[in-house]
mmCIF file with all atom_site columns, C-alpha atoms in Angstrom:
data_model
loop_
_atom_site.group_PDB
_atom_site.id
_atom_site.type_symbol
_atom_site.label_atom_id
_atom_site.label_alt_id
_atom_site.label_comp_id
_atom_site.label_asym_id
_atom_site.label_entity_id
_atom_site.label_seq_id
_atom_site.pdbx_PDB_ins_code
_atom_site.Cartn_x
_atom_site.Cartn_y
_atom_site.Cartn_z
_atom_site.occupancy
_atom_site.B_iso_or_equiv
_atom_site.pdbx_formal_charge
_atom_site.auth_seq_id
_atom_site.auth_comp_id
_atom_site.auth_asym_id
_atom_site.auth_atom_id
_atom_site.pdbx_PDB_model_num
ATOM 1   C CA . UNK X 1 1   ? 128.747 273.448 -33.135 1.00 0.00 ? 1   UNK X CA 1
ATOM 2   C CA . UNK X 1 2   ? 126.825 276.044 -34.503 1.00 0.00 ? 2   UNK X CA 1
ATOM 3   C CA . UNK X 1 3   ? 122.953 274.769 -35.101 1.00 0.00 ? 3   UNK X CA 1
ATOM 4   C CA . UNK X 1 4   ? 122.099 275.535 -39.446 1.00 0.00 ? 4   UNK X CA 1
ATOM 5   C CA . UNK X 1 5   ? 118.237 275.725 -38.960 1.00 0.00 ? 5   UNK X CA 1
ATOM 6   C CA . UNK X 1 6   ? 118.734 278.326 -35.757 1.00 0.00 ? 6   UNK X CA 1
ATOM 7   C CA . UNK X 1 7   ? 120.966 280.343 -38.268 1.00 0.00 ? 7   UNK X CA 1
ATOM 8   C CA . UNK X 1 8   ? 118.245 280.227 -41.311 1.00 0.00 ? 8   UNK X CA 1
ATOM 9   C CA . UNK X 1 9   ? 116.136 281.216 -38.591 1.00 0.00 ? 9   UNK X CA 1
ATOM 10  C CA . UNK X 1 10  ? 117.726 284.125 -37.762 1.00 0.00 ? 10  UNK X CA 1
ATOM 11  C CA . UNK X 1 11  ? 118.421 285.415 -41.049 1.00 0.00 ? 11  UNK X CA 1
ATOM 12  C CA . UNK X 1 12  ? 114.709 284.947 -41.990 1.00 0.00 ? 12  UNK X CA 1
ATOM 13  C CA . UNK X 1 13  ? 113.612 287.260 -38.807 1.00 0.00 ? 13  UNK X CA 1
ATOM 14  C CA . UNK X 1 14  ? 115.777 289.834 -39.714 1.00 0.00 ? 14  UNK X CA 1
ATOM 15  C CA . UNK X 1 15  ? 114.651 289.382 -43.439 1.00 0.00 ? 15  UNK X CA 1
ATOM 16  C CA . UNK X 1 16  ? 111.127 290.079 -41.857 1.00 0.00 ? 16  UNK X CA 1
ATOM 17  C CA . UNK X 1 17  ? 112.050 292.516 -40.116 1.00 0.00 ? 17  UNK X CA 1
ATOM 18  C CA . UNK X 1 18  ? 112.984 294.312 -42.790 1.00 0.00 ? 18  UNK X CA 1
ATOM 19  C CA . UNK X 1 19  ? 110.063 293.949 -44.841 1.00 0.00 ? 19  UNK X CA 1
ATOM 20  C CA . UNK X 1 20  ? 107.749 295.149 -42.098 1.00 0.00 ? 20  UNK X CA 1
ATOM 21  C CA . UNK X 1 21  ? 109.739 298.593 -41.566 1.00 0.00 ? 21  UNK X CA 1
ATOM 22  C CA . UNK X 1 22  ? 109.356 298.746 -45.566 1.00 0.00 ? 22  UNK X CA 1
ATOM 23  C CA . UNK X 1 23  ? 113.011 299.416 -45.847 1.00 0.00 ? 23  UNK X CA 1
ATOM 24  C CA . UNK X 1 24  ? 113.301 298.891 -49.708 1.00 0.00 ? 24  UNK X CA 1
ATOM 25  C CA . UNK X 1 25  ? 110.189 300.713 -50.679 1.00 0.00 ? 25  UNK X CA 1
ATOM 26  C CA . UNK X 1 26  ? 111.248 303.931 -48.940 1.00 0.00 ? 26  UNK X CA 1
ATOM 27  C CA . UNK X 1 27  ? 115.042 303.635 -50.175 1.00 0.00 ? 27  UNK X CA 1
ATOM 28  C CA . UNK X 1 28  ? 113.720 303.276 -53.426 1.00 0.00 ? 28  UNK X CA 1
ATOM 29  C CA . UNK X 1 29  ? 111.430 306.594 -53.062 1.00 0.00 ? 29  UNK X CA 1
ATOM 30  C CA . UNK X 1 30  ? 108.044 304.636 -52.848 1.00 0.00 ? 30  UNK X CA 1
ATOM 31  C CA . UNK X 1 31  ? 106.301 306.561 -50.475 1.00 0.00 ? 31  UNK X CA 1
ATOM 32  C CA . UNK X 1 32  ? 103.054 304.129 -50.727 1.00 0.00 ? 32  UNK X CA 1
ATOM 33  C CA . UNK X 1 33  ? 104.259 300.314 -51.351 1.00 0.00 ? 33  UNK X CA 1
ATOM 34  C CA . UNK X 1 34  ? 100.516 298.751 -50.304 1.00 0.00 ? 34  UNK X CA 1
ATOM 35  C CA . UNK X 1 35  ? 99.983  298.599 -54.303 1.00 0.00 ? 35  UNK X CA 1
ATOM 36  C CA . UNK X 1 36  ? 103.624 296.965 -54.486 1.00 0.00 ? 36  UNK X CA 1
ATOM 37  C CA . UNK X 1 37  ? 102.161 294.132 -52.861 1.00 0.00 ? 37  UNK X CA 1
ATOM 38  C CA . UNK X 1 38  ? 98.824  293.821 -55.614 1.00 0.00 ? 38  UNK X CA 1
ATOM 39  C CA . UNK X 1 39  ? 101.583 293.929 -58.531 1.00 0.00 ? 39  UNK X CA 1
ATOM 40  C CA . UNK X 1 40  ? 103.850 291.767 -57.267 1.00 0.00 ? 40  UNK X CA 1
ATOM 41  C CA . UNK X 1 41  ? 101.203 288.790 -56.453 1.00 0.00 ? 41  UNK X CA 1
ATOM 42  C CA . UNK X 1 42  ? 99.679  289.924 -59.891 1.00 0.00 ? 42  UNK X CA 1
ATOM 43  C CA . UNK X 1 43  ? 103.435 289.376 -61.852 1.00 0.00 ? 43  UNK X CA 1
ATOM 44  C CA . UNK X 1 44  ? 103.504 286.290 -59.988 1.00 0.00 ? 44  UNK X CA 1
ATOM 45  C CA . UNK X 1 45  ? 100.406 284.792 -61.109 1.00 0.00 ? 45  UNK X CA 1
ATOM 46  C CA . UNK X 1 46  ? 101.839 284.823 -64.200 1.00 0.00 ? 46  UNK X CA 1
ATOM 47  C CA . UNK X 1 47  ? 99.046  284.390 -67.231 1.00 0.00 ? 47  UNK X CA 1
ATOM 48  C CA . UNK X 1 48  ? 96.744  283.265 -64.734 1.00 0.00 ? 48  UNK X CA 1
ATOM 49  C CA . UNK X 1 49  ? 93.808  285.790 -64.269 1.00 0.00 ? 49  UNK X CA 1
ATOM 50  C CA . UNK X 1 50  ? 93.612  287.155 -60.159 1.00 0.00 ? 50  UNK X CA 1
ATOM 51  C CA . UNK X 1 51  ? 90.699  289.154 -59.079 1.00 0.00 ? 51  UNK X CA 1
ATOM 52  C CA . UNK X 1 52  ? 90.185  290.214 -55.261 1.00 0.00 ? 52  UNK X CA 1
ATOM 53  C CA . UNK X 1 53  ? 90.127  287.091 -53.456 1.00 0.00 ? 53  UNK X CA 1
ATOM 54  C CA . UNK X 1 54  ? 92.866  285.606 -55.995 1.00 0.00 ? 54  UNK X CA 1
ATOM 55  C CA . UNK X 1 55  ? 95.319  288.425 -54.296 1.00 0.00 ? 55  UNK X CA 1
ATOM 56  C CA . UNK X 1 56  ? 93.728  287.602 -51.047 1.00 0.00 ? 56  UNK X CA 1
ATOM 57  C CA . UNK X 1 57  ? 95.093  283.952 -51.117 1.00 0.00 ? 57  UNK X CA 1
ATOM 58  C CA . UNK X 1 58  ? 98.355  285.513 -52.857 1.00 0.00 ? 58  UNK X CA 1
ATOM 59  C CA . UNK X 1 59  ? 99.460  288.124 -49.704 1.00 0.00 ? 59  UNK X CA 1
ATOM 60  C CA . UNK X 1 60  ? 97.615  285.726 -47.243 1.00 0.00 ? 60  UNK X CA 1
ATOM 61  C CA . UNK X 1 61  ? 95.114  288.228 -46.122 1.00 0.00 ? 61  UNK X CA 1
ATOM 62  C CA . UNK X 1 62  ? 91.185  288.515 -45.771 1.00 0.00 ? 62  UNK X CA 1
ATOM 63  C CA . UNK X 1 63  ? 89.191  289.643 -48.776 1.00 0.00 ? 63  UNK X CA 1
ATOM 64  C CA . UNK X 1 64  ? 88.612  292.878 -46.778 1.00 0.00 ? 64  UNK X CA 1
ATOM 65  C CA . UNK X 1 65  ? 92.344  293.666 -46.487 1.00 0.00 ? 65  UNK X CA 1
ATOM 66  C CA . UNK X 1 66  ? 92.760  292.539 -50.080 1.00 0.00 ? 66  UNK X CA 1
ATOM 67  C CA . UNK X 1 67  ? 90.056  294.909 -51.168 1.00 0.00 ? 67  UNK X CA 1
ATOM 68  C CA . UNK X 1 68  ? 91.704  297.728 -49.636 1.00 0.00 ? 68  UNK X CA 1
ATOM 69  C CA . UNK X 1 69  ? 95.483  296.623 -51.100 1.00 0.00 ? 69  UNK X CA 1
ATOM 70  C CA . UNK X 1 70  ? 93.917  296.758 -54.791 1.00 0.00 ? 70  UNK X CA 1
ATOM 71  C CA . UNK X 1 71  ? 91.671  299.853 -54.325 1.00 0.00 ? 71  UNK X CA 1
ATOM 72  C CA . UNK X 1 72  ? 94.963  301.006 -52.849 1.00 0.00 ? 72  UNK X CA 1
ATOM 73  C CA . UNK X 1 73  ? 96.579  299.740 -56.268 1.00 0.00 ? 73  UNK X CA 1
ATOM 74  C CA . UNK X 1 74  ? 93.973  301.016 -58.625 1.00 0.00 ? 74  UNK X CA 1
ATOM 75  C CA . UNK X 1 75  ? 93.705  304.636 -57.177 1.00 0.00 ? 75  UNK X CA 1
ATOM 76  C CA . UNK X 1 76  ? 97.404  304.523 -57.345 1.00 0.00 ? 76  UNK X CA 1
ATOM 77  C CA . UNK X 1 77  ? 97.217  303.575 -61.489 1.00 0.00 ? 77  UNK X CA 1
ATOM 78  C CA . UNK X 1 78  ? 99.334  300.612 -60.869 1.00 0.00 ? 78  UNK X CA 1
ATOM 79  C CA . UNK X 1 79  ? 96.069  298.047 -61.453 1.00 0.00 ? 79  UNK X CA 1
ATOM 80  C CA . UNK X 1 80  ? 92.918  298.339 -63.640 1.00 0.00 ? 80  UNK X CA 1
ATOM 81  C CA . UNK X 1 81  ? 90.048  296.002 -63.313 1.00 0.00 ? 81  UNK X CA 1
ATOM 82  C CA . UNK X 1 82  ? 88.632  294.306 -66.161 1.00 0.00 ? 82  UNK X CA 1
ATOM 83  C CA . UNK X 1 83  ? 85.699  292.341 -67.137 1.00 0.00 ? 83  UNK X CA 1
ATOM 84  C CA . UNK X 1 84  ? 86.171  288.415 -67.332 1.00 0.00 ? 84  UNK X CA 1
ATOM 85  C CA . UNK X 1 85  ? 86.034  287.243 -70.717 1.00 0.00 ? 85  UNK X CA 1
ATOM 86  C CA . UNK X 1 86  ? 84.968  283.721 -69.602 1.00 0.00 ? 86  UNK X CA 1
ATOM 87  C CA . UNK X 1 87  ? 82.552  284.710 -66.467 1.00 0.00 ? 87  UNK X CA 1
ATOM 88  C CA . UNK X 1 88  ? 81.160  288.136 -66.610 1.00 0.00 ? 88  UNK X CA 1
ATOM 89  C CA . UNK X 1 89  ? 80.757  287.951 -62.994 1.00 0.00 ? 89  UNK X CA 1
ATOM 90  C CA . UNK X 1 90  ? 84.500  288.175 -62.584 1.00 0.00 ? 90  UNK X CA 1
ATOM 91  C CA . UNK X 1 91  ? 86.682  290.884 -62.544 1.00 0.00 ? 91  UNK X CA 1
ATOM 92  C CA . UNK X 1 92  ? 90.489  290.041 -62.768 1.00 0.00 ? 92  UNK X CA 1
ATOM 93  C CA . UNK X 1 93  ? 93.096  292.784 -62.228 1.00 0.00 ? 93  UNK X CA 1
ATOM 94  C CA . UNK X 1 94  ? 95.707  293.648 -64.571 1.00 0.00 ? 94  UNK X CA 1
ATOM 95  C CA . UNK X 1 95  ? 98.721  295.719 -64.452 1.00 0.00 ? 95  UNK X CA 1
ATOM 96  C CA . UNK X 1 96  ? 98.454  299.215 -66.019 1.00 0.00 ? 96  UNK X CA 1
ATOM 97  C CA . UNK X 1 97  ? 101.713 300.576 -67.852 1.00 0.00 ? 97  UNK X CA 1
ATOM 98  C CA . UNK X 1 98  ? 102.553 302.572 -64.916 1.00 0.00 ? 98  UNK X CA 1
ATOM 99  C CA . UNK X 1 99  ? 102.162 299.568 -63.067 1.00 0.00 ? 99  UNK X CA 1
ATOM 100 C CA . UNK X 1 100 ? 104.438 297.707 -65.277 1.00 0.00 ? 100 UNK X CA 1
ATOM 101 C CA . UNK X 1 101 ? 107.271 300.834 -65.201 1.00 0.00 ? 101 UNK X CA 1
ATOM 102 C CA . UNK X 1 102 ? 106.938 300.401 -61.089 1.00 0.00 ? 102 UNK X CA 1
ATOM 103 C CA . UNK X 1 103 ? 107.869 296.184 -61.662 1.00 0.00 ? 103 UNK X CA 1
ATOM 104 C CA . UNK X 1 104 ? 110.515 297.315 -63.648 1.00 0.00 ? 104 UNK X CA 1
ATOM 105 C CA . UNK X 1 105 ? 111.593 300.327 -60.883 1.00 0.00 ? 105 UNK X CA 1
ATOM 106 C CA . UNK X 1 106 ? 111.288 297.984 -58.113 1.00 0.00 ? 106 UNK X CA 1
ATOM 107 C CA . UNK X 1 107 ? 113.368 295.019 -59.825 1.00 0.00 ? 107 UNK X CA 1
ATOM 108 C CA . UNK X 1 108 ? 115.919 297.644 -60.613 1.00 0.00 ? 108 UNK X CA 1
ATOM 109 C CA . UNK X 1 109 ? 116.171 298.797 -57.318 1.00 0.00 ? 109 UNK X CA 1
ATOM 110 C CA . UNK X 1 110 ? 116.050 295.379 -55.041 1.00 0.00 ? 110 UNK X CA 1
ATOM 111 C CA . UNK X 1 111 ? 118.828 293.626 -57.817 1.00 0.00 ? 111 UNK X CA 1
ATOM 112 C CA . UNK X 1 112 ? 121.236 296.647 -57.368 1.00 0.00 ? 112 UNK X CA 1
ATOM 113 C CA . UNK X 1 113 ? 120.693 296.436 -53.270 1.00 0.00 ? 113 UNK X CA 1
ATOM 114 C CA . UNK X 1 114 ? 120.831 292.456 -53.619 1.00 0.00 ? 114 UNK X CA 1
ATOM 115 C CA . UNK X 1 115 ? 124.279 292.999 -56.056 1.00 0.00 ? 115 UNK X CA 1
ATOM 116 C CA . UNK X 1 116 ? 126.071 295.089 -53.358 1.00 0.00 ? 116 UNK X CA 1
ATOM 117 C CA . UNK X 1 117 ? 125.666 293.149 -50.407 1.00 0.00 ? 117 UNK X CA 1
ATOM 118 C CA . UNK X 1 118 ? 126.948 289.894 -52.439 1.00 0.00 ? 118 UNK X CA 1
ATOM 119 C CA . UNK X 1 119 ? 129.661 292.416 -54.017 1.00 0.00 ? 119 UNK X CA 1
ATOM 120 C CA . UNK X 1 120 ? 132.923 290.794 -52.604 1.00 0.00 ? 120 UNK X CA 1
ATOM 121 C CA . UNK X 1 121 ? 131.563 287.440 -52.773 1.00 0.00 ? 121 UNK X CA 1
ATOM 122 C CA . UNK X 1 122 ? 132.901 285.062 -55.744 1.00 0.00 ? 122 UNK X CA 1
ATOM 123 C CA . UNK X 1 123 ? 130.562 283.952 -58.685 1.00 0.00 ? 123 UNK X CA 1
ATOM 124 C CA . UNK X 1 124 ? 130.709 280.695 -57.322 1.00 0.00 ? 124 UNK X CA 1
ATOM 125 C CA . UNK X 1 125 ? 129.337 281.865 -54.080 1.00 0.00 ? 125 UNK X CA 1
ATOM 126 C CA . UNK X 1 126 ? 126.796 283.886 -55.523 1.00 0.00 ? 126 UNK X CA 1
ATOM 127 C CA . UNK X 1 127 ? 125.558 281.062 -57.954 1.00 0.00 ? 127 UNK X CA 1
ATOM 128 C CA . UNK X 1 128 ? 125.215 278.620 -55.387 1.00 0.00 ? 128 UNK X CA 1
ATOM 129 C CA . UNK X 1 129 ? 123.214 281.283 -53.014 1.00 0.00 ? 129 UNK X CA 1
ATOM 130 C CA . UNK X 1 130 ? 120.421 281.642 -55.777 1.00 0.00 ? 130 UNK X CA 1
ATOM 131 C CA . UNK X 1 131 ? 120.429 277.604 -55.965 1.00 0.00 ? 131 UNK X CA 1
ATOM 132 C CA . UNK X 1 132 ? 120.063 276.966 -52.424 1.00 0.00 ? 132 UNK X CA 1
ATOM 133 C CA . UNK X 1 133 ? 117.931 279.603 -51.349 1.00 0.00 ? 133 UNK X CA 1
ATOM 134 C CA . UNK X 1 134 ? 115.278 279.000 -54.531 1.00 0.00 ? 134 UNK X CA 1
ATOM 135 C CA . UNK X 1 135 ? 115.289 275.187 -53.244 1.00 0.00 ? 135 UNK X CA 1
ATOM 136 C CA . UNK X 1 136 ? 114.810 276.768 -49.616 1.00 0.00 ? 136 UNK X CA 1
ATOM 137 C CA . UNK X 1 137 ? 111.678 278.566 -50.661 1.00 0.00 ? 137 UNK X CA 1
ATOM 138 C CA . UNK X 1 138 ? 110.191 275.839 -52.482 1.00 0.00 ? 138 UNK X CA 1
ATOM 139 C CA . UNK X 1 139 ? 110.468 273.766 -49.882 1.00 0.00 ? 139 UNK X CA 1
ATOM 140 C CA . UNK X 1 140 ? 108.878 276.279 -47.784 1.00 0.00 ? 140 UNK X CA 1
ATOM 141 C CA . UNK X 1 141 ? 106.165 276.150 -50.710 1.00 0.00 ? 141 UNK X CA 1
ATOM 142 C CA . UNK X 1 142 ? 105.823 272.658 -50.315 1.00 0.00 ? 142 UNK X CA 1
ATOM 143 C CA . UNK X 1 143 ? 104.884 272.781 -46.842 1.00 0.00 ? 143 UNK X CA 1
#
Protein backbone atom coordinates (compact mmCIF):
# COMPACT_ATOMS: atom_id res chain seq x y z
CA UNK A 1 0.00 0.00 0.00
CA UNK A 2 1.18 3.09 -1.16
CA UNK A 3 2.02 5.57 2.02
CA UNK A 4 -0.38 9.30 1.30
CA UNK A 5 1.95 11.57 3.45
CA UNK A 6 5.29 10.03 1.51
CA UNK A 7 3.33 10.97 -1.75
CA UNK A 8 2.38 14.74 -0.50
CA UNK A 9 5.86 14.65 0.30
CA UNK A 10 7.09 14.09 -2.84
CA UNK A 11 4.96 16.29 -4.74
CA UNK A 12 5.86 19.18 -2.34
CA UNK A 13 9.82 18.59 -3.12
CA UNK A 14 9.33 18.70 -6.57
CA UNK A 15 6.94 21.76 -6.07
CA UNK A 16 10.15 23.26 -4.37
CA UNK A 17 12.14 22.36 -6.62
CA UNK A 18 10.58 24.17 -8.98
CA UNK A 19 10.34 27.32 -7.28
CA UNK A 20 14.04 27.43 -6.52
CA UNK A 21 15.11 27.00 -10.37
CA UNK A 22 12.44 29.98 -10.82
CA UNK A 23 10.78 28.01 -13.52
CA UNK A 24 7.56 30.22 -13.80
CA UNK A 25 9.24 33.55 -13.60
CA UNK A 26 11.53 32.84 -16.55
CA UNK A 27 8.64 31.08 -18.69
CA UNK A 28 6.73 33.98 -18.08
CA UNK A 29 9.70 36.42 -19.37
CA UNK A 30 10.57 37.79 -15.81
CA UNK A 31 14.07 38.03 -16.02
CA UNK A 32 14.31 39.46 -12.22
CA UNK A 33 11.44 37.73 -9.94
CA UNK A 34 13.29 38.92 -6.37
CA UNK A 35 10.55 41.89 -6.49
CA UNK A 36 7.86 39.05 -7.31
CA UNK A 37 8.41 37.91 -3.97
CA UNK A 38 7.87 41.82 -2.17
CA UNK A 39 4.45 42.01 -4.26
CA UNK A 40 3.24 38.91 -3.66
CA UNK A 41 3.70 39.04 0.38
CA UNK A 42 2.47 42.73 -0.12
CA UNK A 43 -1.06 41.39 -2.13
CA UNK A 44 -1.20 39.01 0.57
CA UNK A 45 -1.23 41.25 3.41
CA UNK A 46 -4.17 42.39 2.12
CA UNK A 47 -5.23 46.08 3.67
CA UNK A 48 -2.82 45.52 6.25
CA UNK A 49 0.15 48.03 5.99
CA UNK A 50 3.91 45.89 5.58
CA UNK A 51 7.07 47.79 5.81
CA UNK A 52 10.62 45.95 5.78
CA UNK A 53 10.47 43.67 8.58
CA UNK A 54 6.57 43.05 7.83
CA UNK A 55 7.97 41.31 4.38
CA UNK A 56 10.72 39.89 6.42
CA UNK A 57 8.27 37.75 8.55
CA UNK A 58 6.15 37.33 5.16
CA UNK A 59 9.16 35.43 2.86
CA UNK A 60 10.72 34.14 6.20
CA UNK A 61 13.95 35.92 5.79
CA UNK A 62 16.26 38.35 7.89
CA UNK A 63 15.57 42.07 7.72
CA UNK A 64 18.86 42.26 5.73
CA UNK A 65 17.63 39.91 2.98
CA UNK A 66 14.26 41.63 3.14
CA UNK A 67 15.91 44.97 2.65
CA UNK A 68 17.58 43.87 -0.35
CA UNK A 69 14.14 41.99 -1.85
CA UNK A 70 12.27 45.52 -1.57
CA UNK A 71 15.18 47.78 -2.69
CA UNK A 72 15.21 45.05 -5.32
CA UNK A 73 11.32 45.83 -5.71
CA UNK A 74 11.47 49.56 -5.56
CA UNK A 75 14.39 50.06 -8.11
CA UNK A 76 12.41 47.71 -10.18
CA UNK A 77 9.02 50.27 -9.89
CA UNK A 78 7.03 47.41 -8.65
CA UNK A 79 6.97 49.03 -4.78
CA UNK A 80 7.04 52.65 -3.49
CA UNK A 81 7.56 53.48 0.09
CA UNK A 82 5.36 55.70 1.88
CA UNK A 83 5.14 57.57 5.02
CA UNK A 84 2.89 56.00 7.88
CA UNK A 85 -0.08 57.93 8.43
CA UNK A 86 -0.43 56.63 12.03
CA UNK A 87 3.51 56.47 13.07
CA UNK A 88 5.72 58.69 11.10
CA UNK A 89 8.48 56.48 11.99
CA UNK A 90 7.06 53.83 9.70
CA UNK A 91 7.32 53.34 6.26
CA UNK A 92 4.90 50.70 4.70
CA UNK A 93 5.33 49.62 1.06
CA UNK A 94 2.76 49.78 -1.47
CA UNK A 95 2.37 48.47 -4.86
CA UNK A 96 3.02 50.93 -7.73
CA UNK A 97 0.74 50.51 -10.97
CA UNK A 98 3.44 48.71 -12.65
CA UNK A 99 3.54 46.66 -9.75
CA UNK A 100 -0.07 45.99 -9.88
CA UNK A 101 0.10 45.20 -14.02
CA UNK A 102 3.06 42.51 -12.91
CA UNK A 103 0.17 40.79 -10.14
CA UNK A 104 -2.03 40.79 -12.86
CA UNK A 105 0.91 39.31 -15.52
CA UNK A 106 1.96 36.82 -13.07
CA UNK A 107 -1.72 35.55 -12.13
CA UNK A 108 -2.28 35.34 -15.83
CA UNK A 109 0.55 33.39 -16.44
CA UNK A 110 0.64 30.73 -13.31
CA UNK A 111 -3.58 30.15 -13.90
CA UNK A 112 -2.98 29.35 -17.66
CA UNK A 113 0.18 26.89 -16.60
CA UNK A 114 -2.04 25.62 -13.53
CA UNK A 115 -5.24 25.18 -16.31
CA UNK A 116 -3.15 22.95 -18.65
CA UNK A 117 -1.72 20.56 -16.44
CA UNK A 118 -5.38 19.92 -14.85
CA UNK A 119 -6.65 20.10 -18.67
CA UNK A 120 -7.98 16.44 -19.06
CA UNK A 121 -9.05 16.25 -15.60
CA UNK A 122 -13.01 16.52 -14.88
CA UNK A 123 -14.55 19.61 -13.04
CA UNK A 124 -15.18 17.45 -10.32
CA UNK A 125 -11.58 16.60 -10.02
CA UNK A 126 -10.43 19.94 -10.37
CA UNK A 127 -12.96 21.37 -7.72
CA UNK A 128 -12.08 19.01 -5.20
CA UNK A 129 -8.10 19.68 -5.85
CA UNK A 130 -8.58 23.48 -4.91
CA UNK A 131 -10.65 22.17 -1.70
CA UNK A 132 -8.19 19.81 -0.48
CA UNK A 133 -5.11 21.43 -1.21
CA UNK A 134 -6.43 25.07 0.36
CA UNK A 135 -7.32 22.85 3.60
CA UNK A 136 -3.67 21.30 3.11
CA UNK A 137 -2.05 24.68 3.34
CA UNK A 138 -3.96 25.90 6.13
CA UNK A 139 -3.19 23.25 8.00
CA UNK A 140 0.32 23.78 7.19
CA UNK A 141 -0.56 27.46 8.46
CA UNK A 142 -1.77 26.18 11.52
CA UNK A 143 1.29 24.52 12.45
Amino acid sequence: MVDPVAEVEAAMVAIRRRQTKRMFARAAGVADDSGQQVIDAIETAGPEPLGVNGIAEALGVDQPRASKLVAAAVSAGLVRREADQLDGRRTNLVLTPAGHDRLAAVHAFRRTRFAEAMTDWPETDKQAFATLLTRFVAGLNRT
